[in-house]
Amino acid sequence: MKELTDWLADPVPSRFPYPAVTHEFHRVGKHFVPDEILKSLALGRERLAPEAPTRADAADRLLLDRFLDTALDKWDGRYDYPSYTSLSVLGLPTADDGPAAAEAARVTRDRLTVQLLADLLRFELAAAEGRTEWLPEMRPEARMVEKRCRLAVRVARPALARLGYGERLTAAEPAEQAAQLWELVDGELLDPHERQVLKLSMLPVYISHDEHMFIRVLQTFETTFALLALSIRTAIGDLDGARTGDAAGHLSVAETALAESAPLFSLLATMQVESFRVFRDFTEGASAIQSRNYKLVESLCRVPDKDRLDSPAYRATPEVHERVLAGQPTLDDACGAALADARFSAADRELLTASMLGFAGALRRWRQTHYRIAVRMLGTRSGTGATEGTPYLSSVRKIPVFRSVDETPDTETGDRTDARTGTAPRTESEETA
């Protein structure tokens, strides 16, 4: 590949030939990229200067480092779920960013959610209209594309409204709304850096059409859980400072973000089962059990029980495991202390309890729907990354989110029973998945 060879002679990050390199990855899928190209990329990584001399060069270098980290994961023998989903390229907020970053993290989450879903729809429309030859295998029928447009736009709308663009989707038909969404994002909601990140964060392992949607949905979920982790961490600090209203506000943000992501499961359910089973053969070593953001959310809610902490779930995320062993503070402990603290009024306790139960219910419903989608796609097959697949998801969906408040889980679904109806609430995504 001439462009890469030329760059190797003077490996400056700002001149890296991203279009030529990503074209080769897209042409065959990451799993089948020729060793010659991977060897050249690894050589280029070695030749990069240890440090970038200026701030602008440092930004280019950081993006290149993150891209190469993703592109060379299989070559290096460290392929996993974070590298499959290009999470380092996305540059998500972290729980360690601090309370001052919480509001900015919500905006970042909204922008990324809209951008990822708009790009998902851009590809769906381009494929349906014959404007791209990328990922040619098992293209969906027109009816399915229309459904994907409707569901993806539904998830994007709340974030779009918070960003101030809530009235911009005026078309009546789903495909026309999808086209409007991409036009808006392409014209107004992508700065040059974001545009580059969007392009570089898509490296499917194979050439199946549906893998594009699969990756974008996973990335959108990860974006949400990154916000949840920071929101919960911030709420813990608020309770330590007896700021009940602030803590409830952050829990409300987390609950809302989780609820808004629910139709993503319906979108995921449009994936062709056979297509999924084909490309997942090349994702061995990467499993959602390795999601650090999800485990961080779970462990920030409360200290995992010993058998859970010793399970493959936490062994797959060693840095989160270490945080737990180091005694990271949890929302459950902070809530328990607040409910026993005389500084908190009866109204404070009521607000806190309601906020805890609201978030716990949203998370349980998310787990339940995740399980149902996995059963549809996998049946009783094992998962990737040496996981137990749906039996594992069946067991973890009933794990209590908190101990300090009474969740009264339903024994069948793991969902909190509605006191008025005696039934477990269901999300729209569960109805249509």
XYZ file of C-alpha atoms in Angstrom:
433
model
C 0.000 0.000 0.000
C 1.861 3.022 -1.358
C 0.329 5.643 0.957
C 1.379 3.727 4.068
C 4.847 3.005 2.694
C 5.371 6.687 1.917
C 4.229 7.676 5.410
C 6.639 5.229 7.030
C 9.527 7.213 5.544
C 8.459 10.196 7.671
C 5.874 9.041 10.258
C 4.258 12.323 11.288
C 0.864 11.727 13.011
C -0.951 14.563 11.207
C -0.089 13.025 7.817
C -1.127 9.453 8.612
C -3.040 8.016 5.593
C -6.288 7.223 7.416
C -8.488 6.957 4.268
C -6.204 4.428 2.583
C -5.739 2.348 5.741
C -9.409 2.269 6.732
C -10.318 1.393 3.131
C -8.239 -1.774 3.401
C -9.816 -2.680 6.747
C -13.294 -2.094 5.350
C -12.605 -3.996 2.150
C -12.070 -7.344 3.873
C -12.871 -6.836 7.562
C -10.384 -6.473 10.403
C -10.059 -10.246 10.844
C -8.797 -10.637 7.263
C -6.500 -7.642 6.849
C -3.263 -8.905 5.205
C -0.305 -9.362 7.539
C 1.753 -7.098 5.283
C -0.451 -4.115 6.185
C -0.584 -4.972 9.874
C 3.182 -5.382 9.987
C 3.610 -1.952 8.378
C 1.243 -0.371 10.911
C 3.131 -1.975 13.775
C 6.400 -0.706 12.310
C 4.960 2.790 12.042
C 3.902 2.649 15.669
C 7.479 1.818 16.649
C 8.907 4.693 14.586
C 6.693 7.375 16.111
C 8.577 9.869 18.260
C 8.165 9.327 22.014
C 6.530 12.715 22.533
C 4.703 15.278 20.417
C 6.329 18.746 20.569
C 3.198 20.928 20.431
C -0.384 20.767 21.662
C -1.721 20.364 18.116
C 0.768 17.574 17.433
C -0.171 15.961 20.740
C -3.862 15.812 19.730
C -2.957 14.211 16.384
C -0.653 11.766 18.145
C -3.284 10.801 20.715
C -5.840 10.033 18.011
C -3.315 8.009 16.019
C -2.239 6.063 19.106
C -5.860 5.234 19.864
C -6.570 4.229 16.270
C -3.528 1.966 16.091
C -4.483 0.468 19.447
C -7.777 -0.575 17.860
C -6.473 -1.526 14.431
C -3.644 -3.718 15.767
C -5.509 -5.496 18.568
C -5.634 -8.848 16.783
C -2.030 -8.470 15.584
C -0.921 -7.808 19.167
C -2.976 -10.686 20.592
C -5.000 -8.397 22.893
C -8.278 -8.225 20.970
C -11.248 -7.676 23.297
C -14.605 -5.933 23.574
C -13.210 -2.407 24.204
C -10.983 -2.639 21.142
C -13.733 -4.229 19.017
C -15.998 -1.279 19.804
C -13.191 1.299 19.404
C -13.913 2.820 22.805
C -10.503 4.466 23.100
C -11.074 6.226 19.761
C -14.434 7.549 20.976
C -12.738 9.072 24.026
C -15.667 8.635 26.416
C -15.986 10.455 29.759
C -14.795 8.497 32.801
C -16.003 8.164 36.372
C -12.746 9.772 37.499
C -13.343 13.030 35.634
C -14.860 14.574 38.762
C -18.161 16.291 39.584
C -17.256 19.442 37.641
C -17.284 17.351 34.447
C -20.759 15.879 34.975
C -22.705 18.432 32.928
C -20.178 18.391 30.086
C -20.348 14.579 30.110
C -24.084 14.718 29.529
C -23.591 16.989 26.523
C -20.866 14.669 25.229
C -23.186 11.715 25.635
C -25.977 13.503 23.762
C -23.702 14.559 20.911
C -22.184 11.097 20.558
C -25.572 9.396 20.720
C -26.911 11.561 17.914
C -23.731 11.230 15.853
C -23.468 7.444 16.182
C -27.116 6.860 15.322
C -27.042 9.324 12.440
C -24.035 7.517 10.988
C -25.807 4.193 11.462
C -28.722 5.534 9.420
C -26.434 7.137 6.828
C -25.000 3.710 6.082
C -28.407 1.993 6.065
C -29.783 4.491 3.536
C -26.649 4.421 1.384
C -26.785 0.618 1.188
C -30.532 0.567 0.486
C -30.105 3.116 -2.317
C -27.089 1.355 -3.854
C -24.680 4.204 -3.008
C -22.094 2.014 -1.258
C -20.489 -1.356 -1.850
C -19.121 -1.588 1.686
C -20.203 -4.579 3.836
C -22.112 -6.216 0.976
C -23.175 -9.489 2.591
C -26.787 -10.074 3.681
C -28.282 -6.651 3.056
C -31.654 -6.238 4.840
C -34.932 -5.829 2.974
C -36.552 -2.406 2.579
C -39.129 -2.999 5.307
C -36.381 -3.694 7.840
C -34.428 -0.605 6.845
C -37.533 1.510 7.401
C -37.978 -0.007 10.867
C -34.359 0.709 11.720
C -34.826 4.321 10.664
C -37.857 4.704 12.896
C -36.245 3.146 15.974
C -32.898 4.935 15.663
C -34.568 8.310 15.241
C -36.681 7.590 18.319
C -33.556 7.084 20.443
C -31.885 10.173 19.003
C -34.817 12.575 19.530
C -34.458 13.292 23.297
C -30.729 13.979 22.972
C -31.378 16.077 19.883
C -33.923 18.142 21.815
C -31.503 18.807 24.687
C -28.934 19.975 22.148
C -31.433 22.519 20.822
C -32.376 20.788 17.560
C -35.636 19.175 18.642
C -37.746 20.724 15.879
C -35.421 19.989 12.992
C -36.799 16.593 11.984
C -39.930 17.575 10.080
C -40.328 14.747 7.547
C -43.224 12.338 7.893
C -41.601 9.115 6.691
C -38.929 7.255 8.716
C -36.386 7.150 5.886
C -36.818 10.868 5.243
C -36.386 11.605 8.957
C -33.221 9.490 8.948
C -31.869 11.434 5.986
C -32.694 14.713 7.757
C -30.911 13.522 10.893
C -27.711 12.746 9.009
C -27.920 16.023 7.080
C -28.228 17.910 10.376
C -25.347 16.034 12.016
C -23.149 16.284 8.944
C -23.788 20.017 8.628
C -23.969 21.267 12.217
C -23.183 18.588 14.807
C -19.763 17.373 13.684
C -16.623 19.418 14.190
C -13.498 18.236 12.307
C -12.250 16.145 15.233
C -15.642 14.509 15.791
C -15.926 13.757 12.080
C -12.579 11.988 12.130
C -13.474 10.057 15.290
C -16.742 8.901 13.726
C -14.900 7.532 10.703
C -12.091 5.872 12.658
C -14.351 4.211 15.246
C -15.842 1.779 12.733
C -13.650 -1.264 12.047
C -15.895 -4.325 11.559
C -14.264 -7.740 11.702
C -16.079 -9.028 8.595
C -18.127 -7.762 5.631
C -21.656 -8.486 6.891
C -23.943 -5.472 6.540
C -25.517 -5.774 9.985
C -22.212 -5.580 11.839
C -22.151 -1.829 11.208
C -25.424 -1.411 13.099
C -24.284 -3.838 15.812
C -21.127 -1.841 16.537
C -22.908 1.523 16.529
C -25.565 0.242 18.952
C -22.910 -1.156 21.311
C -21.020 2.136 21.166
C -24.200 4.061 21.970
C -24.847 1.836 24.985
C -21.243 2.343 26.135
C -21.652 6.096 25.785
C -24.679 5.910 28.074
C -22.963 3.737 30.685
C -19.954 6.062 30.731
C -22.333 8.884 31.677
C -24.019 6.663 34.273
C -20.710 5.867 35.965
C -19.799 9.539 36.320
C -23.329 10.465 37.447
C -23.340 7.803 40.165
C -19.850 8.720 41.315
C -20.976 12.358 41.551
C -24.150 11.417 43.426
C -22.035 9.578 46.013
C -20.088 12.754 46.672
C -23.320 14.741 46.914
C -24.682 12.414 49.589
C -21.448 12.612 51.533
C -21.984 16.380 51.550
C -25.677 16.049 52.504
C -26.790 17.490 49.127
C -29.794 15.244 48.591
C -31.310 17.311 45.806
C -28.092 17.281 43.800
C -27.703 13.524 44.283
C -31.299 12.949 43.174
C -30.666 15.121 40.134
C -27.689 13.030 39.041
C -29.639 9.819 39.586
C -32.459 11.269 37.502
C -30.005 12.000 34.694
C -28.762 8.395 34.895
C -32.277 6.931 34.962
C -33.395 9.089 32.044
C -30.364 8.197 29.922
C -30.914 4.506 30.571
C -34.629 4.709 29.772
C -33.987 6.689 26.593
C -31.635 3.991 25.370
C -34.319 1.279 25.688
C -35.444 1.370 22.019
C -31.884 0.428 21.082
C -32.837 -3.119 22.007
C -35.667 -3.059 19.488
C -33.183 -1.726 16.938
C -30.766 -4.520 17.817
C -33.584 -7.032 17.411
C -33.814 -6.135 13.707
C -30.392 -7.683 13.179
C -30.575 -10.772 11.010
C -29.785 -13.742 13.203
C -27.819 -15.559 10.528
C -25.745 -12.466 9.811
C -24.917 -12.148 13.500
C -23.911 -15.783 13.745
C -21.591 -15.387 10.766
C -19.630 -12.336 11.868
C -19.509 -13.355 15.535
C -17.299 -16.278 14.512
C -14.589 -13.658 13.991
C -15.169 -11.829 17.285
C -13.841 -14.631 19.473
C -12.052 -13.017 22.382
C -14.383 -10.022 22.534
C -17.471 -10.204 24.722
C -19.748 -7.636 26.343
C -18.823 -9.309 29.636
C -15.644 -7.218 29.256
C -17.595 -3.935 29.364
C -15.742 -1.854 31.934
C -18.345 0.892 31.979
C -21.141 -1.540 32.819
C -19.137 -3.233 35.578
C -18.122 0.138 36.950
C -21.774 1.188 37.127
C -22.717 -2.050 38.861
C -19.866 -1.843 41.369
C -20.497 1.851 42.088
C -24.099 1.012 42.907
C -23.054 -1.431 45.626
C -20.191 -3.759 46.533
C -20.683 -6.964 44.508
C -21.340 -10.140 46.491
C -18.267 -12.339 46.868
C -19.388 -14.932 44.316
C -20.123 -12.156 41.809
C -16.766 -10.483 42.432
C -14.997 -13.827 41.965
C -16.936 -14.599 38.770
C -15.701 -14.362 35.153
C -17.571 -11.054 34.889
C -15.145 -9.238 37.157
C -12.133 -11.288 36.167
C -12.805 -9.966 32.648
C -12.503 -6.388 33.927
C -9.457 -6.535 36.237
C -9.198 -2.775 36.735
C -12.767 -2.634 38.047
C -12.066 -5.674 40.212
C -9.111 -3.832 41.732
C -11.249 -0.752 42.405
C -13.682 -2.882 44.376
C -10.927 -4.548 46.392
C -9.431 -1.114 47.092
C -12.704 -0.125 48.732
C -14.181 2.343 46.252
C -17.204 4.163 47.728
C -20.634 2.986 46.624
C -24.001 4.656 46.265
C -25.571 1.928 48.391
C -23.297 2.716 51.335
C -23.792 6.457 50.879
C -27.564 6.005 50.774
C -27.567 3.764 53.857
C -25.543 6.335 55.762
C -27.814 9.171 54.612
C -30.990 7.374 55.658
C -29.537 6.980 59.156
C -28.173 10.543 59.341
C -30.111 13.150 61.323
C -28.993 15.851 58.894
C -31.396 14.390 56.317
C -35.056 15.350 56.731
C -37.980 13.023 56.090
C -38.464 14.748 52.739
C -34.790 14.160 51.901
C -35.103 10.478 52.751
C -38.248 10.137 50.661
C -36.627 11.862 47.687
C -33.487 9.759 47.970
C -35.399 6.493 48.260
C -37.564 7.328 45.262
C -34.491 8.247 43.208
C -32.698 5.032 44.143
C -35.726 2.895 43.290
C -36.274 4.719 40.009
C -32.737 4.093 38.824
C -32.722 0.495 40.112
C -35.911 -0.263 38.204
C -34.501 1.178 34.979
C -31.334 -0.885 35.314
C -33.242 -4.104 36.036
C -35.443 -3.579 32.993
C -32.318 -2.960 30.905
C -30.859 -6.282 32.100
C -34.094 -8.142 31.419
C -34.398 -6.819 27.872
C -30.714 -7.537 27.214
C -31.351 -11.124 28.237
C -34.360 -11.474 25.941
C -32.458 -10.102 22.958
C -29.545 -12.462 23.660
C -31.905 -15.439 23.756
C -33.278 -14.406 20.383
C -29.833 -14.046 18.823
C -27.939 -16.849 20.576
C -30.516 -19.293 21.879
C -28.652 -21.510 24.329
C -25.281 -21.094 22.631
C -22.292 -19.922 24.596
C -21.181 -16.335 24.295
C -17.942 -15.057 22.832
C -14.837 -14.560 24.920
C -15.289 -17.922 26.701
C -18.471 -16.708 28.405
C -21.548 -18.722 29.241
C -23.847 -16.669 27.009
C -27.546 -16.557 27.856
C -27.334 -18.686 31.043
C -24.947 -16.069 32.410
C -27.309 -13.212 31.503
C -30.233 -15.105 33.022
C -28.445 -15.310 36.362
C -27.172 -11.730 36.558
C -30.455 -10.057 35.568
C -31.826 -10.802 39.050
C -28.904 -9.407 41.034
C -30.207 -6.627 43.340
C -28.972 -3.193 42.331
C -29.024 -1.894 45.935
C -29.400 -3.274 49.466
C -30.139 -0.018 51.306
C -33.635 0.314 49.766
C -36.269 -2.376 49.318
C -36.479 -3.206 45.617
C -39.003 -6.072 46.110
C -37.923 -7.791 42.890
C -40.260 -10.076 41.018
C -38.885 -13.607 41.181
C -39.533 -14.320 37.518
C -38.275 -11.182 35.827
C -36.095 -9.474 38.383
C -38.183 -6.318 37.845
C -39.703 -4.352 40.694
C -43.390 -5.133 40.963
C -45.744 -2.188 40.468
C -47.702 -1.779 43.700
C -50.800 -0.588 41.835
C -51.058 -3.378 39.281
C -49.060 -6.223 40.803
C -47.163 -6.615 37.540
C -43.606 -5.933 36.469
C -43.312 -2.915 34.158
C -42.214 -3.527 30.589
C -40.433 -1.201 28.255
C -41.603 -0.521 24.721
C -38.472 -2.196 23.460
C -39.428 -5.459 25.164
C -42.834 -5.360 23.511
C -41.398 -5.021 20.016
C -38.108 -6.898 20.272
